[in-house]
PDB file of N, CA and C in Angstrom:
ATOM      1  N   MET A   1     100.057 -28.038  12.641  1.00 67.00           N
ATOM      2  CA  MET A   1     101.304 -27.655  13.467  1.00 67.00           C
ATOM      3  C   MET A   1     101.566 -26.049  12.740  1.00 67.00           C
ATOM      4  N   LYS A   2     101.565 -25.351  13.830  1.00 79.00           N
ATOM      5  CA  LYS A   2     101.746 -23.919  13.865  1.00 79.00           C
ATOM      6  C   LYS A   2     102.997 -23.635  14.031  1.00 79.00           C
ATOM      7  N   THR A   3     103.905 -22.550  13.246  1.00 80.00           N
ATOM      8  CA  THR A   3     105.385 -22.136  13.971  1.00 80.00           C
ATOM      9  C   THR A   3     105.155 -20.714  14.031  1.00 80.00           C
ATOM     10  N   GLN A   4     105.890 -20.169  14.765  1.00 83.00           N
ATOM     11  CA  GLN A   4     105.981 -18.769  15.015  1.00 83.00           C
ATOM     12  C   GLN A   4     107.499 -18.422  14.543  1.00 83.00           C
ATOM     13  N   VAL A   5     107.541 -17.322  13.764  1.00 84.00           N
ATOM     14  CA  VAL A   5     108.783 -16.915  13.401  1.00 84.00           C
ATOM     15  C   VAL A   5     109.388 -15.679  14.240  1.00 84.00           C
ATOM     16  N   GLN A   6     110.533 -15.909  14.859  1.00 84.00           N
ATOM     17  CA  GLN A   6     111.022 -14.715  15.758  1.00 84.00           C
ATOM     18  C   GLN A   6     112.332 -13.940  15.148  1.00 84.00           C
ATOM     19  N   PRO A   7     112.571 -13.120  14.856  1.00 81.00           N
ATOM     20  CA  PRO A   7     113.847 -12.547  14.694  1.00 81.00           C
ATOM     21  C   PRO A   7     115.008 -12.981  15.757  1.00 81.00           C
ATOM     22  N   ILE A   8     116.132 -13.345  15.202  1.00 76.00           N
ATOM     23  CA  ILE A   8     117.233 -13.595  15.959  1.00 76.00           C
ATOM     24  C   ILE A   8     118.442 -12.349  15.966  1.00 76.00           C
ATOM     25  N   PRO A   9     118.626 -11.734  17.017  1.00 74.00           N
ATOM     26  CA  PRO A   9     119.579 -10.731  16.933  1.00 74.00           C
ATOM     27  C   PRO A   9     120.876 -10.990  16.487  1.00 74.00           C
ATOM     28  N   LEU A  10     121.585 -10.360  15.576  1.00 75.00           N
ATOM     29  CA  LEU A  10     123.022 -10.731  15.416  1.00 75.00           C
ATOM     30  C   LEU A  10     123.983 -10.495  16.217  1.00 75.00           C
ATOM     31  N   THR A  11     123.751  -9.364  16.994  1.00 66.00           N
ATOM     32  CA  THR A  11     124.820  -9.314  18.132  1.00 66.00           C
ATOM     33  C   THR A  11     123.847  -9.353  19.418  1.00 66.00           C
ATOM     34  N   PRO A  12     124.549 -10.030  20.319  1.00 60.00           N
ATOM     35  CA  PRO A  12     123.856 -10.427  21.827  1.00 60.00           C
ATOM     36  C   PRO A  12     123.720  -8.939  22.395  1.00 60.00           C
ATOM     37  N   THR A  13     122.582  -8.432  23.184  1.00 58.00           N
ATOM     38  CA  THR A  13     122.540  -7.222  23.857  1.00 58.00           C
ATOM     39  C   THR A  13     123.323  -7.263  25.029  1.00 58.00           C
ATOM     40  N   VAL A  14     123.949  -8.156  25.426  1.00 56.00           N
ATOM     41  CA  VAL A  14     124.753  -8.262  26.771  1.00 56.00           C
ATOM     42  C   VAL A  14     126.223  -7.917  26.326  1.00 56.00           C
ATOM     43  N   ALA A  15     126.522  -7.934  24.932  1.00 56.00           N
ATOM     44  CA  ALA A  15     127.880  -7.632  24.542  1.00 56.00           C
ATOM     45  C   ALA A  15     128.024  -6.104  24.551  1.00 56.00           C
ATOM     46  N   GLY A  16     127.010  -5.361  24.413  1.00 58.00           N
ATOM     47  CA  GLY A  16     127.082  -3.949  24.294  1.00 58.00           C
ATOM     48  C   GLY A  16     127.472  -3.220  25.703  1.00 58.00           C
ATOM     49  N   SER A  17     126.616  -3.712  26.644  1.00 63.00           N
ATOM     50  CA  SER A  17     127.102  -3.425  28.014  1.00 63.00           C
ATOM     51  C   SER A  17     128.412  -3.849  28.679  1.00 63.00           C
ATOM     52  N   GLU A  18     128.752  -5.068  28.100  1.00 67.00           N
ATOM     53  CA  GLU A  18     130.101  -5.719  28.523  1.00 67.00           C
ATOM     54  C   GLU A  18     131.066  -4.646  28.047  1.00 67.00           C
ATOM     55  N   THR A  19     130.917  -4.247  26.721  1.00 68.00           N
ATOM     56  CA  THR A  19     132.001  -3.355  25.944  1.00 68.00           C
ATOM     57  C   THR A  19     132.142  -2.119  26.619  1.00 68.00           C
ATOM     58  N   ARG A  20     130.976  -1.401  27.178  1.00 87.00           N
ATOM     59  CA  ARG A  20     131.015  -0.291  27.554  1.00 87.00           C
ATOM     60  C   ARG A  20     131.717  -0.179  29.154  1.00 87.00           C
ATOM     61  N   LEU A  21     131.488  -1.515  29.615  1.00 90.00           N
ATOM     62  CA  LEU A  21     132.046  -1.687  30.943  1.00 90.00           C
ATOM     63  C   LEU A  21     133.748  -1.900  30.954  1.00 90.00           C
ATOM     64  N   ILE A  22     134.112  -2.391  29.828  1.00 89.00           N
ATOM     65  CA  ILE A  22     135.551  -2.402  29.590  1.00 89.00           C
ATOM     66  C   ILE A  22     135.948  -1.116  29.227  1.00 89.00           C
ATOM     67  N   LYS A  23     135.243  -0.388  28.398  1.00 89.00           N
ATOM     68  CA  LYS A  23     135.867   0.964  27.956  1.00 89.00           C
ATOM     69  C   LYS A  23     135.923   1.761  29.131  1.00 89.00           C
ATOM     70  N   SER A  24     134.797   1.764  29.965  1.00 91.00           N
ATOM     71  CA  SER A  24     134.751   2.846  31.031  1.00 91.00           C
ATOM     72  C   SER A  24     135.973   2.316  31.983  1.00 91.00           C
ATOM     73  N   ALA A  25     136.351   1.103  32.125  1.00 91.00           N
ATOM     74  CA  ALA A  25     137.476   0.705  33.144  1.00 91.00           C
ATOM     75  C   ALA A  25     138.723   1.024  32.409  1.00 91.00           C
ATOM     76  N   ALA A  26     138.906   0.860  31.342  1.00 91.00           N
ATOM     77  CA  ALA A  26     140.134   1.380  30.608  1.00 91.00           C
ATOM     78  C   ALA A  26     140.173   2.781  30.569  1.00 91.00           C
ATOM     79  N   LEU A  27     139.132   3.562  30.608  1.00 93.00           N
ATOM     80  CA  LEU A  27     139.184   5.011  30.754  1.00 93.00           C
ATOM     81  C   LEU A  27     139.620   5.464  31.956  1.00 93.00           C
ATOM     82  N   VAL A  28     139.199   4.798  32.946  1.00 94.00           N
ATOM     83  CA  VAL A  28     139.380   5.288  34.567  1.00 94.00           C
ATOM     84  C   VAL A  28     141.173   5.026  34.689  1.00 94.00           C
ATOM     85  N   THR A  29     141.398   3.866  34.183  1.00 95.00           N
ATOM     86  CA  THR A  29     142.922   3.234  34.250  1.00 95.00           C
ATOM     87  C   THR A  29     143.899   4.098  33.574  1.00 95.00           C
ATOM     88  N   PHE A  30     143.634   4.799  32.432  1.00 95.00           N
ATOM     89  CA  PHE A  30     144.296   5.578  31.691  1.00 95.00           C
ATOM     90  C   PHE A  30     144.394   7.056  32.338  1.00 95.00           C
ATOM     91  N   ARG A  31     143.059   7.538  32.929  1.00 95.00           N
ATOM     92  CA  ARG A  31     143.314   8.942  33.468  1.00 95.00           C
ATOM     93  C   ARG A  31     144.030   8.697  34.948  1.00 95.00           C
ATOM     94  N   PHE A  32     143.815   7.488  35.701  1.00 95.00           N
ATOM     95  CA  PHE A  32     144.860   7.677  36.801  1.00 95.00           C
ATOM     96  C   PHE A  32     146.248   7.494  36.578  1.00 95.00           C
ATOM     97  N   VAL A  33     146.498   6.614  35.428  1.00 94.00           N
ATOM     98  CA  VAL A  33     148.017   6.929  34.736  1.00 94.00           C
ATOM     99  C   VAL A  33     148.365   8.032  34.686  1.00 94.00           C
ATOM    100  N   ARG A  34     147.738   8.973  33.854  1.00 94.00           N
ATOM    101  CA  ARG A  34     148.041  10.180  33.316  1.00 94.00           C
ATOM    102  C   ARG A  34     148.363  11.052  34.590  1.00 94.00           C
ATOM    103  N   ALA A  35     147.303  11.114  35.600  1.00 93.00           N
ATOM    104  CA  ALA A  35     147.346  11.576  36.925  1.00 93.00           C
ATOM    105  C   ALA A  35     148.627  11.417  37.575  1.00 93.00           C
ATOM    106  N   THR A  36     149.038  10.119  37.733  1.00 91.00           N
ATOM    107  CA  THR A  36     150.028   9.775  38.422  1.00 91.00           C
ATOM    108  C   THR A  36     151.215  10.370  37.744  1.00 91.00           C
ATOM    109  N   ILE A  37     151.739  10.224  36.393  1.00 90.00           N
ATOM    110  CA  ILE A  37     152.656  10.833  35.671  1.00 90.00           C
ATOM    111  C   ILE A  37     152.764  12.414  35.932  1.00 90.00           C
ATOM    112  N   ASN A  38     151.757  12.977  35.936  1.00 89.00           N
ATOM    113  CA  ASN A  38     151.811  14.648  36.098  1.00 89.00           C
ATOM    114  C   ASN A  38     152.086  14.729  37.515  1.00 89.00           C
ATOM    115  N   ALA A  39     151.495  14.191  38.258  1.00 87.00           N
ATOM    116  CA  ALA A  39     152.080  14.299  39.819  1.00 87.00           C
ATOM    117  C   ALA A  39     153.747  14.008  40.034  1.00 87.00           C
ATOM    118  N   ALA A  40     153.908  13.092  39.292  1.00 87.00           N
ATOM    119  CA  ALA A  40     155.471  12.620  39.385  1.00 87.00           C
ATOM    120  C   ALA A  40     156.110  13.753  38.944  1.00 87.00           C
ATOM    121  N   LYS A  41     155.843  14.731  38.129  1.00 88.00           N
ATOM    122  CA  LYS A  41     156.479  15.485  37.540  1.00 88.00           C
ATOM    123  C   LYS A  41     156.757  16.742  38.539  1.00 88.00           C
ATOM    124  N   THR A  42     156.060  16.929  39.501  1.00 85.00           N
ATOM    125  CA  THR A  42     156.118  17.886  40.547  1.00 85.00           C
ATOM    126  C   THR A  42     157.104  17.516  41.600  1.00 85.00           C
ATOM    127  N   VAL A  43     157.270  16.111  41.660  1.00 84.00           N
ATOM    128  CA  VAL A  43     158.236  15.679  42.762  1.00 84.00           C
ATOM    129  C   VAL A  43     159.661  16.256  42.847  1.00 84.00           C
ATOM    130  N   PRO A  44     160.317  16.255  41.506  1.00 85.00           N
ATOM    131  CA  PRO A  44     161.857  16.980  41.657  1.00 85.00           C
ATOM    132  C   PRO A  44     161.743  18.469  42.200  1.00 85.00           C
ATOM    133  N   GLY A  45     160.715  19.192  41.973  1.00 86.00           N
ATOM    134  CA  GLY A  45     160.616  20.691  42.379  1.00 86.00           C
ATOM    135  C   GLY A  45     160.351  20.550  44.072  1.00 86.00           C
ATOM    136  N   ILE A  46     159.588  19.473  44.538  1.00 86.00           N
ATOM    137  CA  ILE A  46     159.327  19.410  45.822  1.00 86.00           C
ATOM    138  C   ILE A  46     160.513  19.079  46.532  1.00 86.00           C
ATOM    139  N   VAL A  47     161.362  18.224  46.164  1.00 87.00           N
ATOM    140  CA  VAL A  47     162.514  17.602  46.805  1.00 87.00           C
ATOM    141  C   VAL A  47     163.438  18.721  46.774  1.00 87.00           C
ATOM    142  N   GLY A  48     163.699  19.491  45.772  1.00 88.00           N
ATOM    143  CA  GLY A  48     164.563  20.512  45.456  1.00 88.00           C
ATOM    144  C   GLY A  48     164.230  21.561  46.704  1.00 88.00           C
ATOM    145  N   GLN A  49     163.027  22.060  46.872  1.00 90.00           N
ATOM    146  CA  GLN A  49     162.707  22.854  47.860  1.00 90.00           C
ATOM    147  C   GLN A  49     162.992  22.282  48.959  1.00 90.00           C
ATOM    148  N   ALA A  50     162.625  20.860  49.469  1.00 91.00           N
ATOM    149  CA  ALA A  50     162.744  20.468  50.891  1.00 91.00           C
ATOM    150  C   ALA A  50     164.505  20.352  51.074  1.00 91.00           C
ATOM    151  N   ALA A  51     165.345  20.087  50.215  1.00 92.00           N
ATOM    152  CA  ALA A  51     166.741  20.272  50.352  1.00 92.00           C
ATOM    153  C   ALA A  51     167.129  21.528  50.682  1.00 92.00           C
ATOM    154  N   SER A  52     166.733  22.347  49.922  1.00 92.00           N
ATOM    155  CA  SER A  52     166.985  23.987  50.175  1.00 92.00           C
ATOM    156  C   SER A  52     166.681  24.283  51.731  1.00 92.00           C
ATOM    157  N   ASP A  53     165.672  23.986  51.894  1.00 93.00           N
ATOM    158  CA  ASP A  53     164.907  24.162  53.332  1.00 93.00           C
ATOM    159  C   ASP A  53     165.910  23.558  54.452  1.00 93.00           C
ATOM    160  N   VAL A  54     166.331  22.302  54.239  1.00 93.00           N
ATOM    161  CA  VAL A  54     167.082  21.610  55.290  1.00 93.00           C
ATOM    162  C   VAL A  54     168.503  22.214  55.251  1.00 93.00           C
ATOM    163  N   ARG A  55     169.006  22.604  53.986  1.00 93.00           N
ATOM    164  CA  ARG A  55     170.218  23.384  54.084  1.00 93.00           C
ATOM    165  C   ARG A  55     170.304  24.740  54.873  1.00 93.00           C
ATOM    166  N   ASP A  56     169.313  25.524  54.578  1.00 93.00           N
ATOM    167  CA  ASP A  56     169.024  26.729  55.290  1.00 93.00           C
ATOM    168  C   ASP A  56     169.005  26.544  56.581  1.00 93.00           C
ATOM    169  N   ALA A  57     168.172  25.651  57.111  1.00 93.00           N
ATOM    170  CA  ALA A  57     168.081  25.418  58.468  1.00 93.00           C
ATOM    171  C   ALA A  57     169.318  24.991  59.026  1.00 93.00           C
ATOM    172  N   TRP A  58     170.136  24.036  58.536  1.00 92.00           N
ATOM    173  CA  TRP A  58     171.472  23.706  58.918  1.00 92.00           C
ATOM    174  C   TRP A  58     172.454  24.888  59.246  1.00 92.00           C
ATOM    175  N   GLU A  59     172.306  25.611  58.086  1.00 90.00           N
ATOM    176  CA  GLU A  59     173.315  26.853  58.322  1.00 90.00           C
ATOM    177  C   GLU A  59     172.636  27.864  59.449  1.00 90.00           C
ATOM    178  N   GLU A  60     171.477  28.075  59.652  1.00 90.00           N
ATOM    179  CA  GLU A  60     170.888  28.717  60.783  1.00 90.00           C
ATOM    180  C   GLU A  60     171.237  28.360  62.094  1.00 90.00           C
ATOM    181  N   SER A  61     171.283  26.884  62.197  1.00 91.00           N
ATOM    182  CA  SER A  61     171.584  26.296  63.482  1.00 91.00           C
ATOM    183  C   SER A  61     172.860  26.370  63.941  1.00 91.00           C
ATOM    184  N   SER A  62     173.682  26.652  63.159  1.00 88.00           N
ATOM    185  CA  SER A  62     175.193  26.879  63.661  1.00 88.00           C
ATOM    186  C   SER A  62     175.574  28.462  63.894  1.00 88.00           C
ATOM    187  N   ARG A  63     174.607  29.128  63.695  1.00 85.00           N
ATOM    188  CA  ARG A  63     174.948  30.836  64.127  1.00 85.00           C
ATOM    189  C   ARG A  63     174.439  30.558  65.692  1.00 85.00           C
ATOM    190  N   PRO A  64     175.143  31.545  66.288  1.00 82.00           N
ATOM    191  CA  PRO A  64     174.623  31.859  67.837  1.00 82.00           C
ATOM    192  C   PRO A  64     173.213  32.515  68.000  1.00 82.00           C
ATOM    193  N   ASN A  65     172.635  32.129  68.902  1.00 73.00           N
ATOM    194  CA  ASN A  65     171.511  32.875  69.041  1.00 73.00           C
ATOM    195  C   ASN A  65     171.483  34.366  69.241  1.00 73.00           C
ATOM    196  N   ALA A  66     170.918  35.197  68.564  1.00 52.00           N
ATOM    197  CA  ALA A  66     171.219  36.725  68.555  1.00 52.00           C
ATOM    198  C   ALA A  66     169.914  37.376  69.364  1.00 52.00           C
TER     199      ALA A  66
END
């Protein structure tokens, strides 16, 4: 009877690619969250400008046409 000795890997090769997939998904998620937070910081400025424009338009609409 002949036996053949084969090494058994201690870590499965699939685990490495799964880890990278999870890391990539987490990285994309975190970047999206950071971009959303940065975009939300500009909203007060946009709202303030819109309110100012509406106020100016309201004042101009009360003046007679010249």
